[in-house]
Coordinates of C-alpha atoms in Angstrom, one line a residue:
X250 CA 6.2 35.1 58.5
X251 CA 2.5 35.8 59.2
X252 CA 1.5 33.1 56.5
X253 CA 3.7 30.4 58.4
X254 CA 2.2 31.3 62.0
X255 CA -1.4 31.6 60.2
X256 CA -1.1 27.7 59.2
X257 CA 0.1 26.8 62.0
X258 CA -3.1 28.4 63.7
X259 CA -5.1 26.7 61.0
X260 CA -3.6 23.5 61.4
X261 CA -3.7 23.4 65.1
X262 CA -7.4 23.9 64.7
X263 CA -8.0 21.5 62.6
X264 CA -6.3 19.1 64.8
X265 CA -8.9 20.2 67.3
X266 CA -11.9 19.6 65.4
X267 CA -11.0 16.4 64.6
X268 CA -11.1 15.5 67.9
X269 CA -13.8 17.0 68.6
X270 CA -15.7 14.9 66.0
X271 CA -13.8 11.5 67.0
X272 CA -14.5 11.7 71.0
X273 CA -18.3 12.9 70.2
X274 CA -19.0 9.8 67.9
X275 CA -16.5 6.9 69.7
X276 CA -19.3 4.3 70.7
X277 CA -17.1 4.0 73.9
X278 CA -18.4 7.1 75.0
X279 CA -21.5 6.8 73.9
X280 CA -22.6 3.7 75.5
X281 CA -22.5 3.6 78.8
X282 CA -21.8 0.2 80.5
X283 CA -23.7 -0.8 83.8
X284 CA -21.9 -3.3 86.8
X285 CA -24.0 -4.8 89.0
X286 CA -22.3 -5.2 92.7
X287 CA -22.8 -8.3 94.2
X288 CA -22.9 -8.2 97.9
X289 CA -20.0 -11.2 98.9
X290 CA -22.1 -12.4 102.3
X291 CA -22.5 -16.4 101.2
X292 CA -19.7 -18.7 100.6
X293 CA -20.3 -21.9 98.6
X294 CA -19.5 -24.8 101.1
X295 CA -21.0 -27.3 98.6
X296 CA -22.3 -27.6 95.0
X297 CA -23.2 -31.1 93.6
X298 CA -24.4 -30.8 90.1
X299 CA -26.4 -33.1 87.3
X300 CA -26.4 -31.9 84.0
X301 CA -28.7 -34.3 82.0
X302 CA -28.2 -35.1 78.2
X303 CA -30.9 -37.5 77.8
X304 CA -32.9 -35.7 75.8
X305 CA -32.5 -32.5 73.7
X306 CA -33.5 -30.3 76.5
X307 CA -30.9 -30.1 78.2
X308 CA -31.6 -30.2 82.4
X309 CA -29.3 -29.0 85.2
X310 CA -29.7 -29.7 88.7
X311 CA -27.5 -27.9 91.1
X312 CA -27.7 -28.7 94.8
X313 CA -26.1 -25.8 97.2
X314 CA -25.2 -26.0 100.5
X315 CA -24.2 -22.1 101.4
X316 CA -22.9 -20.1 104.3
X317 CA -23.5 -16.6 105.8
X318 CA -20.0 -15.2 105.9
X319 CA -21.0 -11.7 106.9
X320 CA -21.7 -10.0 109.8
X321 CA -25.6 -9.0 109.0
X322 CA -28.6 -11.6 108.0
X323 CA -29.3 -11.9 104.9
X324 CA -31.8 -13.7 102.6
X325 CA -30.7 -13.0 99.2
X326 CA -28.9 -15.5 97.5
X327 CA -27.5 -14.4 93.5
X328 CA -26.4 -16.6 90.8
X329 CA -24.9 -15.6 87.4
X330 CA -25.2 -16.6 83.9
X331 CA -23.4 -15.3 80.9
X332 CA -25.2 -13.8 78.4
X333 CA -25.1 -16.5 75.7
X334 CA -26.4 -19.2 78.2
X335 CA -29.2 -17.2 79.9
X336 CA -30.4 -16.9 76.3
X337 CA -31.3 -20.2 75.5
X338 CA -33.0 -20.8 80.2
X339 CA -36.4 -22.1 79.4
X340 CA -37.4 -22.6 82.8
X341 CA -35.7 -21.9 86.4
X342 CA -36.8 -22.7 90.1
X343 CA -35.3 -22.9 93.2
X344 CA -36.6 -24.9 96.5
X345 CA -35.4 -25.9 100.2
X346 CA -33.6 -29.1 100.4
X347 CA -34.0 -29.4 103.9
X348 CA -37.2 -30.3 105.2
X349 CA -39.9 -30.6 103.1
X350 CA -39.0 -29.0 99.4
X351 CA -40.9 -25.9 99.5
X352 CA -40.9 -23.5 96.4
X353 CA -38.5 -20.3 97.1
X354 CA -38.9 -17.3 95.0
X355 CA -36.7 -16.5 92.4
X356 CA -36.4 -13.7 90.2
X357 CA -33.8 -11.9 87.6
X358 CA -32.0 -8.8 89.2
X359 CA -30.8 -7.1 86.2
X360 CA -28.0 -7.1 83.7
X361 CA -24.6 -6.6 83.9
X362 CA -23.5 -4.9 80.7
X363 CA -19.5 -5.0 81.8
X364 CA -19.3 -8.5 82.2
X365 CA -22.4 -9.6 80.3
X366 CA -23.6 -11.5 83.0
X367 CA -27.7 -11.9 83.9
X368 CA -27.9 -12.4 87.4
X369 CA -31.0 -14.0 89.6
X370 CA -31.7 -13.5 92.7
X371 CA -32.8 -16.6 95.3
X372 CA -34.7 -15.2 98.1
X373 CA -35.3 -16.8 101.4
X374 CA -38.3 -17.1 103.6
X375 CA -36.3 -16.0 106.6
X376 CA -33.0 -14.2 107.3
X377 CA -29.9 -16.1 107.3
X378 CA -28.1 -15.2 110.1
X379 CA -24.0 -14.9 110.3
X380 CA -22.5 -18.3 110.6
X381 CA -26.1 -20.2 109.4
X382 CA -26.1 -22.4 106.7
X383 CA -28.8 -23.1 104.5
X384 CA -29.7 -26.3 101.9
X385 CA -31.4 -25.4 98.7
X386 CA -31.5 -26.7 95.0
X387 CA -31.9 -25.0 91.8
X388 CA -33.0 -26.7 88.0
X389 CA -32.7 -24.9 85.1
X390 CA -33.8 -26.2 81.7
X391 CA -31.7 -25.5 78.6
X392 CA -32.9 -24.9 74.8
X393 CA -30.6 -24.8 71.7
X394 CA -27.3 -25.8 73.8
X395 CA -26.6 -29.2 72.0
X396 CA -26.1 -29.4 67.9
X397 CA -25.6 -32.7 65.7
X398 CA -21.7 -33.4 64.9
X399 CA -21.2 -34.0 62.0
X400 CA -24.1 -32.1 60.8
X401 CA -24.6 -34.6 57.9
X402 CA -25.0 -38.4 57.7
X403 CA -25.8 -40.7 55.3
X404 CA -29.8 -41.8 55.3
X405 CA -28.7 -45.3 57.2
X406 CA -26.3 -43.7 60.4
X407 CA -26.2 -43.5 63.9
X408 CA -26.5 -39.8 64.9
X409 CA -24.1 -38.1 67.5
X410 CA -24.4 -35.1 69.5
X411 CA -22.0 -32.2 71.3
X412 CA -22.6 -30.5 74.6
X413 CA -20.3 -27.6 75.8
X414 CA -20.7 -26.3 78.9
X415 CA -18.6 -25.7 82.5
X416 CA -16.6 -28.0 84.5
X417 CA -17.3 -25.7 87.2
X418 CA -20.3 -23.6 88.3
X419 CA -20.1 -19.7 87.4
X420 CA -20.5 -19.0 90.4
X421 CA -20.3 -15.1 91.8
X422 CA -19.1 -16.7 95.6
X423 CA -16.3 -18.8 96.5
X424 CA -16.6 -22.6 96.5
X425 CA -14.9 -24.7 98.8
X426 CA -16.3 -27.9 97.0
X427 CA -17.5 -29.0 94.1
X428 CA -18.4 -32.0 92.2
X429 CA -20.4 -31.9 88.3
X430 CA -22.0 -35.0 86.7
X431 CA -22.8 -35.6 83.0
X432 CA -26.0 -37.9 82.7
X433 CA -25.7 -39.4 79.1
X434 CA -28.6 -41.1 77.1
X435 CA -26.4 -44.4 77.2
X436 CA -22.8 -45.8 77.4
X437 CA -21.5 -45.0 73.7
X438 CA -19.8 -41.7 74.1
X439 CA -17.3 -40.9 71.6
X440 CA -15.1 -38.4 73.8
X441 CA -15.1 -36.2 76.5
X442 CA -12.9 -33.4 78.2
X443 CA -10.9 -34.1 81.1
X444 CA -8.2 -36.7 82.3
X445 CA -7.9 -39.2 85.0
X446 CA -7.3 -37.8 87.7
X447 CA -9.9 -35.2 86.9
X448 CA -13.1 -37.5 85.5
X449 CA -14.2 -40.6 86.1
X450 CA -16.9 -42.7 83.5
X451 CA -19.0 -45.4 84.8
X452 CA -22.0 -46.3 82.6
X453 CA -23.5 -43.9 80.9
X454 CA -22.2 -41.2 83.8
X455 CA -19.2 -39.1 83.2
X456 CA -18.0 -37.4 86.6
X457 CA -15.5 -34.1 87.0
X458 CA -14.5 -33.7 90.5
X459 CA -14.9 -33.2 93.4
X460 CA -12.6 -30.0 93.3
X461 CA -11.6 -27.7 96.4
X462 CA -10.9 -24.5 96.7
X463 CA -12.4 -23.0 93.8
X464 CA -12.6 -18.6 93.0
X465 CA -15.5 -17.4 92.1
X466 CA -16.5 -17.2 88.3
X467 CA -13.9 -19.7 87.5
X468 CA -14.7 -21.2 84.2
X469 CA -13.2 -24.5 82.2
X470 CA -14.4 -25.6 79.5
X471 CA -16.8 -28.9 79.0
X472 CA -17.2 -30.8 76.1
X473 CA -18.8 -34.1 75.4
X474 CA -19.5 -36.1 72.1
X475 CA -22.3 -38.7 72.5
X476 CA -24.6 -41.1 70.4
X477 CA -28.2 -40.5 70.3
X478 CA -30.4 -42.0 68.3
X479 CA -34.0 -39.9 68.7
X480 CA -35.5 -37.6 66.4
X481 CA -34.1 -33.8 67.6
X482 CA -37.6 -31.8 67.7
X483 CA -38.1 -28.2 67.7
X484 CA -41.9 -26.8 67.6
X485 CA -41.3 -23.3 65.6
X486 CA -45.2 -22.8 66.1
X487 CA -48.0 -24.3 68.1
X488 CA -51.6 -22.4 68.6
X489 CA -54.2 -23.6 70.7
X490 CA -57.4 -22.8 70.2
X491 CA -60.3 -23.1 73.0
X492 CA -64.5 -22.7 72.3
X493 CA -66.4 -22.8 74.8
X494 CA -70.3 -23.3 74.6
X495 CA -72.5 -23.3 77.6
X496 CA -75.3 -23.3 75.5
X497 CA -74.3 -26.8 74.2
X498 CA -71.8 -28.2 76.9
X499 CA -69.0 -28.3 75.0
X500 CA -65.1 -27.4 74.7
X501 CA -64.0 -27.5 71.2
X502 CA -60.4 -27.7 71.1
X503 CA -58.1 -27.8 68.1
X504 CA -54.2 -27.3 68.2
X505 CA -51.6 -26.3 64.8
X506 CA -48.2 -27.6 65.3
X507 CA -45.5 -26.5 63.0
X508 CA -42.4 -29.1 63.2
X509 CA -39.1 -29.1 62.4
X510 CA -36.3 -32.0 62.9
X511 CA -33.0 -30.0 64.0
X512 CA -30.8 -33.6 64.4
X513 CA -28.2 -34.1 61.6
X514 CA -29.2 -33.7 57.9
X515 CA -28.7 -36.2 55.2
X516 CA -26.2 -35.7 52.8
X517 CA -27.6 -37.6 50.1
X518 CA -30.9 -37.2 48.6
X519 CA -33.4 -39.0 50.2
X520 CA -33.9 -43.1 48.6
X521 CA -37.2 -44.3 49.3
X522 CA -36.1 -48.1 48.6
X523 CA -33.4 -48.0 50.7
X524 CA -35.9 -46.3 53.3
X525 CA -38.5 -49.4 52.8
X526 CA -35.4 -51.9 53.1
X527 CA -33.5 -51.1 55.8
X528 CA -37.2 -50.7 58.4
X529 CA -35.7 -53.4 60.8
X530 CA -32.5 -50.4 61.6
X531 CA -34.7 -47.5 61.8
X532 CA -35.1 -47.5 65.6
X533 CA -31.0 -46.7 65.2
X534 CA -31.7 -43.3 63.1
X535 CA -33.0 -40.5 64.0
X536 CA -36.3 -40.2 62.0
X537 CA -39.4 -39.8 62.9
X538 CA -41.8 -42.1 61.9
X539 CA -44.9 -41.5 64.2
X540 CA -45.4 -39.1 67.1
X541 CA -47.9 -40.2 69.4
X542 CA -50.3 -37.8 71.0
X543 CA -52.1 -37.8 74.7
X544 CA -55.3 -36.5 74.3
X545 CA -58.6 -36.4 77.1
X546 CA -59.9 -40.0 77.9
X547 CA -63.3 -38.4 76.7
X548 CA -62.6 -36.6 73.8
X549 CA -64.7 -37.4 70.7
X550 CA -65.1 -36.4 67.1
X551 CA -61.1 -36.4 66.7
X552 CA -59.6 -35.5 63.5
X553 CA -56.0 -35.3 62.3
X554 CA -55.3 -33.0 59.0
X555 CA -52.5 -31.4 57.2
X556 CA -52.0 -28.5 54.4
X557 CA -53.2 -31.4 51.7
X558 CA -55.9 -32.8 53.8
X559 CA -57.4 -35.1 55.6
X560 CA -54.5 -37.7 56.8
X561 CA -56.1 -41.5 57.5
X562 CA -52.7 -43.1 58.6
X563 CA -53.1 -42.7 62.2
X564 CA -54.2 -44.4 64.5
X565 CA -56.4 -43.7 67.6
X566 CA -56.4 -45.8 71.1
X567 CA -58.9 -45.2 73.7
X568 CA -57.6 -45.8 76.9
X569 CA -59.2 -45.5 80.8
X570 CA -57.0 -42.7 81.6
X571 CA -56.2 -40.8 78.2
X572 CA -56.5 -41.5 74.3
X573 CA -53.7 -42.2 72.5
X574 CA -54.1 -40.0 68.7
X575 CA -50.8 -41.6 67.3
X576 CA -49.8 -39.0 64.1
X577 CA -47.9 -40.7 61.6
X578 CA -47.1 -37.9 58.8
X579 CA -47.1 -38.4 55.0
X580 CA -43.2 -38.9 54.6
X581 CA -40.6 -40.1 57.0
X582 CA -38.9 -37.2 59.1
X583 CA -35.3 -36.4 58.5
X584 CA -32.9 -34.2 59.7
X585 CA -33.8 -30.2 58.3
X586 CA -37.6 -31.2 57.7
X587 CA -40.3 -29.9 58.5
X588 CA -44.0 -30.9 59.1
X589 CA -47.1 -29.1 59.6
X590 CA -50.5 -30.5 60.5
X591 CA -53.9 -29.8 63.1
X592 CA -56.2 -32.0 65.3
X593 CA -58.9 -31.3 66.7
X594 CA -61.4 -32.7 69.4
X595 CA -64.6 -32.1 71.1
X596 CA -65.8 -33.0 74.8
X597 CA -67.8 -32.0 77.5
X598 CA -67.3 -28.3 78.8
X599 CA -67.6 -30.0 82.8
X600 CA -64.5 -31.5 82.4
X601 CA -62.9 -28.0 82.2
X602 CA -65.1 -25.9 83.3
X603 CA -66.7 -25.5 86.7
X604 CA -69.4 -22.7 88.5
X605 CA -67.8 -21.2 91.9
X606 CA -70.8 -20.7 94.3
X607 CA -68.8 -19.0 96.6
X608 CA -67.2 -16.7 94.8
X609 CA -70.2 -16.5 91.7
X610 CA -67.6 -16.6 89.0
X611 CA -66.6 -19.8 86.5
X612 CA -63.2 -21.6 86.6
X613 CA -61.5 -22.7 83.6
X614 CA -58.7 -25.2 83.8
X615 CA -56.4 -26.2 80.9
X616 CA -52.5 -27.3 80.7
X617 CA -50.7 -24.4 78.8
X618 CA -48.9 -26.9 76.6
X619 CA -49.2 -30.4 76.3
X620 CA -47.8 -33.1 74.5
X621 CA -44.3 -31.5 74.0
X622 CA -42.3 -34.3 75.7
X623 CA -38.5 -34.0 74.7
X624 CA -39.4 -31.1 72.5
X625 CA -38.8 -27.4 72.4
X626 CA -41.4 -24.7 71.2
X627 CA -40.2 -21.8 69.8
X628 CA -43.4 -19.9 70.1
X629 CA -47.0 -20.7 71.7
X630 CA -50.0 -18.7 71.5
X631 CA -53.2 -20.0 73.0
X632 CA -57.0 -18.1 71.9
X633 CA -59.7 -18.8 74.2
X634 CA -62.9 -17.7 73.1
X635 CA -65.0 -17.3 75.8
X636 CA -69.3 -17.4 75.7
X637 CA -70.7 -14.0 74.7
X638 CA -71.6 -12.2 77.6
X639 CA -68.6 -13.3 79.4
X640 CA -67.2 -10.6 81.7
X641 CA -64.5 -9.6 84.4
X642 CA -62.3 -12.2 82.8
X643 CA -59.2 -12.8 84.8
X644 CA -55.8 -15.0 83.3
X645 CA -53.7 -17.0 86.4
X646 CA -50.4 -18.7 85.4
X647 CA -48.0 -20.0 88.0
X648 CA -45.2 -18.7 85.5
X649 CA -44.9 -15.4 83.9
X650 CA -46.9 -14.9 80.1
X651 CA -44.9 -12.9 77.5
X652 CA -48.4 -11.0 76.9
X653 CA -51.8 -11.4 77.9
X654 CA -54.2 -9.8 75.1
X655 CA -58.0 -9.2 75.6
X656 CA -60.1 -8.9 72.6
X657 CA -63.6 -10.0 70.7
X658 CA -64.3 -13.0 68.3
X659 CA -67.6 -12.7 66.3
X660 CA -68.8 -16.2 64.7
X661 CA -72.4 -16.0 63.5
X662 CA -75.6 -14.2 64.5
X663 CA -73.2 -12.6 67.4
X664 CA -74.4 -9.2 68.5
X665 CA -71.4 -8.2 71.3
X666 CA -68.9 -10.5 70.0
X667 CA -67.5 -13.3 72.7
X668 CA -64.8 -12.7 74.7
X669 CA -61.4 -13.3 73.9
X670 CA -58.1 -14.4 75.2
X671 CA -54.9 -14.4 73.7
X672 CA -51.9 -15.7 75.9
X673 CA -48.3 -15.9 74.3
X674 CA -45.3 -17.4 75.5
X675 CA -42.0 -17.9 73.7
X676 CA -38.9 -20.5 74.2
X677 CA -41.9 -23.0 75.7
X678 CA -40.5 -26.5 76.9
X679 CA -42.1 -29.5 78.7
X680 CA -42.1 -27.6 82.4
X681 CA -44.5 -24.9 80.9
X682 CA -47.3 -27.9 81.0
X683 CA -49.0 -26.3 83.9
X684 CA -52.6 -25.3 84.5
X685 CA -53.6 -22.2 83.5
X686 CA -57.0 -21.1 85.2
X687 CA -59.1 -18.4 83.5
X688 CA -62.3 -17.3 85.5
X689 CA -65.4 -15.1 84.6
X690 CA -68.7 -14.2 85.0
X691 CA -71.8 -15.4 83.4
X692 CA -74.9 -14.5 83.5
X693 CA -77.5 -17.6 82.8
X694 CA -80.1 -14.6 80.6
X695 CA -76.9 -14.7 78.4
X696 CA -78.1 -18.4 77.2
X697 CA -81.0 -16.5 75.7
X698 CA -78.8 -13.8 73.3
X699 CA -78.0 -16.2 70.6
X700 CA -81.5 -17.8 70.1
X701 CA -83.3 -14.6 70.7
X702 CA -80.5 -12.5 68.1
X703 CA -81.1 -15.8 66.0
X704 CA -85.4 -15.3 65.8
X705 CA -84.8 -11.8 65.3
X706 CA -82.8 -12.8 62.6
X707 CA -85.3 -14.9 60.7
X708 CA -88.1 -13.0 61.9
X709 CA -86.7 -9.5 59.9
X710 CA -85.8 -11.9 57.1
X711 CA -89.8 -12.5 56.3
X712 CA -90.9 -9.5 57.0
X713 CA -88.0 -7.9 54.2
X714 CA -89.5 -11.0 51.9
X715 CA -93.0 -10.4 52.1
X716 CA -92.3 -6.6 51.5
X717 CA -90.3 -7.8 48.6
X718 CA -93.2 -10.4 47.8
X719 CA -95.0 -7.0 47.5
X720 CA -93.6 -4.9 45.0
X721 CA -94.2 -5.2 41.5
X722 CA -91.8 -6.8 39.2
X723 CA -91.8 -5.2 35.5
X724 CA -88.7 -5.9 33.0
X725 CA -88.5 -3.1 30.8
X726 CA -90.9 -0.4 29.7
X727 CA -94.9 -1.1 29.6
X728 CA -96.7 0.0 26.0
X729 CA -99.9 2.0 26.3
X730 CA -102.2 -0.2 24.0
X731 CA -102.7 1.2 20.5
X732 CA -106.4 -0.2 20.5
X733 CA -109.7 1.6 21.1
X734 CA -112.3 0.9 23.2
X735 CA -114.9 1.1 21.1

């Protein structure tokens, strides 16, 4: 009798420990997940928007027309975008509609972890008060959100892509109308989601709505399959690197791209004498065969190399307002490959570069990116080495840097090392091609350090070679001389 109620104790136990050990390692209870509450004081009245599919970056224009349903003023406006989407935002703005289109600041408010939703927040230059309505606009820029179907062709093929996305907006407010427009690069569009008394296609336009009455974060899904016969470009890499020299007036500038064609693959081997015969129906492929480059109307001593060398194929066009550097790589560009290659320029640092009087400091202007038309860049790091002696240096960006590193560069017969600047950015697209201005001080008894650290260079060089001129020179071991004096 005592060994039955003993096991019973033992097994009750057991029971217990067990869990014990399950509640204390459920990932349930170990993760907590966050919900954000969105205040509900703005109904959507009306949303028009333009997603455009022209090119692989994929750019939505949403027009808003909102109202102040609540009893307080307000000037915060929220929007929402599921985790997967806000992933692949590039760039996002907002701006008055009425009036004259000012810039209105917008910002992410955190992360709802329930509903894996990123929310924004629009922010008003004055209150909204109950009953007001307000007219703004917001355009978002998409990476990565289109892929090739079918993934392979053959070399000689028209190439065809998908876009899935929202017939609605996913929206946290109400919407009493709505209306969504696909902009498409032309007319051939395979299908498309939606019947007739939902879309209507004219031209290259497909159109869902307009639709009433819609609850907030209502979703239906999108999908359109369309011809488009460009290259698909992705820039995994591109460093820019800036010299300056106020010694000699100059901006060296030379820029590493690292390419790679993400459109559909071939699915034979590549045939180089079907490639040379079939030139009059490349324009209806998607390889690239040159990529032309936009550099400074004054730019001189250009050059154009890759990891084998020196490339001579392309071809250079000065114009009045910019000069043409148009690349054309050593092998045709398919789907899945990748090229690699670096310019480089020279040209006068007063184009760039300019001396503040009032304030005593220097002003360096430059675009972030440039020449990434229709392109995404996975990563962008720009160096900027500036004079040595350069100090109180100061980075302004009218978007927000991943990191901002400050740091030395020594070149020769440096003594301090020159300033340098190190700016990174990832998920870069053609918006991003903004001036950056950089501004320091420099002193103008700094254009003395490198000649004078140069003389004292040489100068300590003689002296060390007449000292060594000096000193007597004897291989091996002198004999005493065996012979008398007599």
């Amino acid at each position: 009798m005592q060994s039955a109620s003993l096991r019973i104790w033992l097994g009750a136990l057991l029971v217990l420990c067990c869990a014990f050990i399950t509640s204390a390692t459920s990932p349930t209870n170990s993760i907590s997940k966050t919900t954000i509450p969105i205040p509900t004081h703005f109904q959507n009245i009306k949303v028009l928007r333009i997603i455009d599919l022209r090119t692989p970056i994929v750019h939505e224009d949403i027009g808003f027309r909102a109202k102040n349903i609540g009893n307080q003023p307000v000037n915060e406006y929220y929007l929402t975008f599921k985790a997967q989407d806000e992933e692949n935002i590039a760039s996002i703005n907002a701006f008055l509609r009425q009036g004259p289109k000012t810039a209105l600041s917008i910002e992410q408010a955190g992360f709802d972890s329930e509903k894996e939703l990123q929310l924004y927040k629009v922010t008003f230059d004055s209150p909204l008060q109950p009953d007001e309505e307000i007219r703004f606009g917001v355009k978002v820029a998409y990476t990565n959100v289109i892929e090739p179907l079918p993934k392979k062709l053959p070399q000689i093929s028209r190439q065809h892509l998908i876009f899935n996305g929202n017939v609605y907006l996913f929206s946290p407010y109400n919407t009493e109308e709505i209306k969504t427009t696909l902009q498409l690069p032309n007319e051939k569009i395979l299908s498309y989601t939606g019947n007739d008394e939902i879309v209507v296609k004219t031209g290259n336009k497909i159109i869902y709505g307009p639709f009433q009455n819609i609850p907030a974060e209502s979703y239906n899904i999108l999908s359109c399959h369309y011809e488009y016969l460009k290259p698909v470009l992705t820039l995994t890499s591109l460093r820019r690197d800036f010299q300056l020299s106020h010694w000699g007036g100059n901006l060296a500038v030379e820029e590493h791209f690292a390419l790679r064609h993400d459109g559909a693959k071939m699915e034979e081997p590549f045939n180089r004498a079907k490639y040379q015969l079939s030139r009059s129906v490349h324009a209806q492929t998607n390889v690239l065969q040159h990529l032309p480059l936009e550099l400074p109307a004054h730019a001189r001593d250009i050059y154009y190399r890759d990891d084998i060398g020196n490339v001579s194929t392309s071809a250079l066009t000065y114009g009045p307002s910019a000069t043409i550097l148009d690349i054309k790589p050593r092998y045709p560009l398919y789907g899945g490959w990748n090229y690699t290659w670096f310019h480089g320029y020279n040209i006068d640092l007063g184009y760039f570069a300019r001396y503040s009087k009032k304030s005593g400091v220097y002003i360096l202007n430059f675009k972030f990116v440039e020449n990434v038309i229709d392109m995404a860049v996975e990563k962008v790091e720009v160096n900027v080495i500036l004079p040595e002696g350069a100090k109180n240096v100061k980075v302004n960006a009218p978007f927000k840097l991943d990191s901002i590193e400050h740091t030395k560069h020594f070149t020769n017969f440096d003594t301090t090392g020159h300033y340098k600047v190190v700016l990174k950015k990832f998920n870069v697209i053609n918006e991003h091609s903004q001036p950056i201005q950089i501004t320091y001080e420099y002193s103008s008894i700094r254009y003395l350090q490198k000649p004078l650290a140069a003389s004292v260079g040489f100068f300590a060089l003689f002296i060390f070679s007449i000292i060594i001129s000096k000193l007597p020179v004897v291989i091996g071991q002198q004999k005493k001389s065996l012979l008398k004096e007599e």
